[in-house]
């Protein structure tokens, strides 16, 4: 480790033999939020990789560690920001999205930058400004099982090209949550990549292969290339529990919970659902426990879901994304996102 600023550790050009034999050792060497500079063959150009904004999403840092171990020289300079290192290190390892008492490191990329996480975000954004970045990718995992897909707030050929490094599915969102992508989207083509479930070895392979393509290619955006094989899914609706409400994941209704979702509900991720598909069971307050906000802030819960004989059903065709089966994450962030078919 070379030096520190107020909020970041700075590691300039880490060598293969310095990064540890395992990703756990690499995390210990980082010790906290870290900025890494890796010089490229063409030092006049730069690309950015962000990962581990959530401590329980290991595929991106595993990919970076594996890639540093190989010792490739990237085609252009690569700058990396590795975020929630302490959360990832907390026993048993890769178990906490954020540490208790800390804010979500992918919800703080907007003013006011008055929290520790906000100060970290502000310093990273200031560092990005020093480079004329060609592109930025932010690598995540879903906490439930899911295929790999990209997410963007701006849709164009560059976002499709970045997605194609990892997947053929791209979600375009107009929800605004304070993510890093919202802070960089106008200056730098940016996508977030959900590489798949955080316990799935396939997710690690996809992250590594995509990262290798991102760093090794001369041109990310070859002129004239079309991306007709990329499927676009627009405008997901974020489905949350109302404050204080509880969810259980089970194979039959749990009486103490305000709603119960099927314990295999993450199998729904990205599949097409038809009206009448049962996703769980409603509690006494029925659909009032849900807030299903679209980008205009409207609550669409009663359009999206229905209750029949205590069973919770999908009421219109669509897809579910980012369904977790972790009640803590579901309560602190959201239950899942819903993409109505009418807007696909
Ligand atoms: Zn994440």
Coordinates of C-alpha atoms in Angstrom, one line a residue, residues 49 66 96 103 141 149 160 238 249 273:
X49 CA -13.8 -0.2 -12.9
X66 CA -7.4 -12.8 -10.6
X96 CA -22.6 -7.9 4.8
X103 CA -24.7 3.8 4.8
X141 CA -24.0 -9.4 -7.8
X149 CA -27.5 -8.2 -17.1
X160 CA -25.0 -1.6 -25.3
X238 CA -39.0 -0.7 -7.3
X249 CA -39.6 -16.3 2.9
X273 CA -44.5 -13.9 -15.4

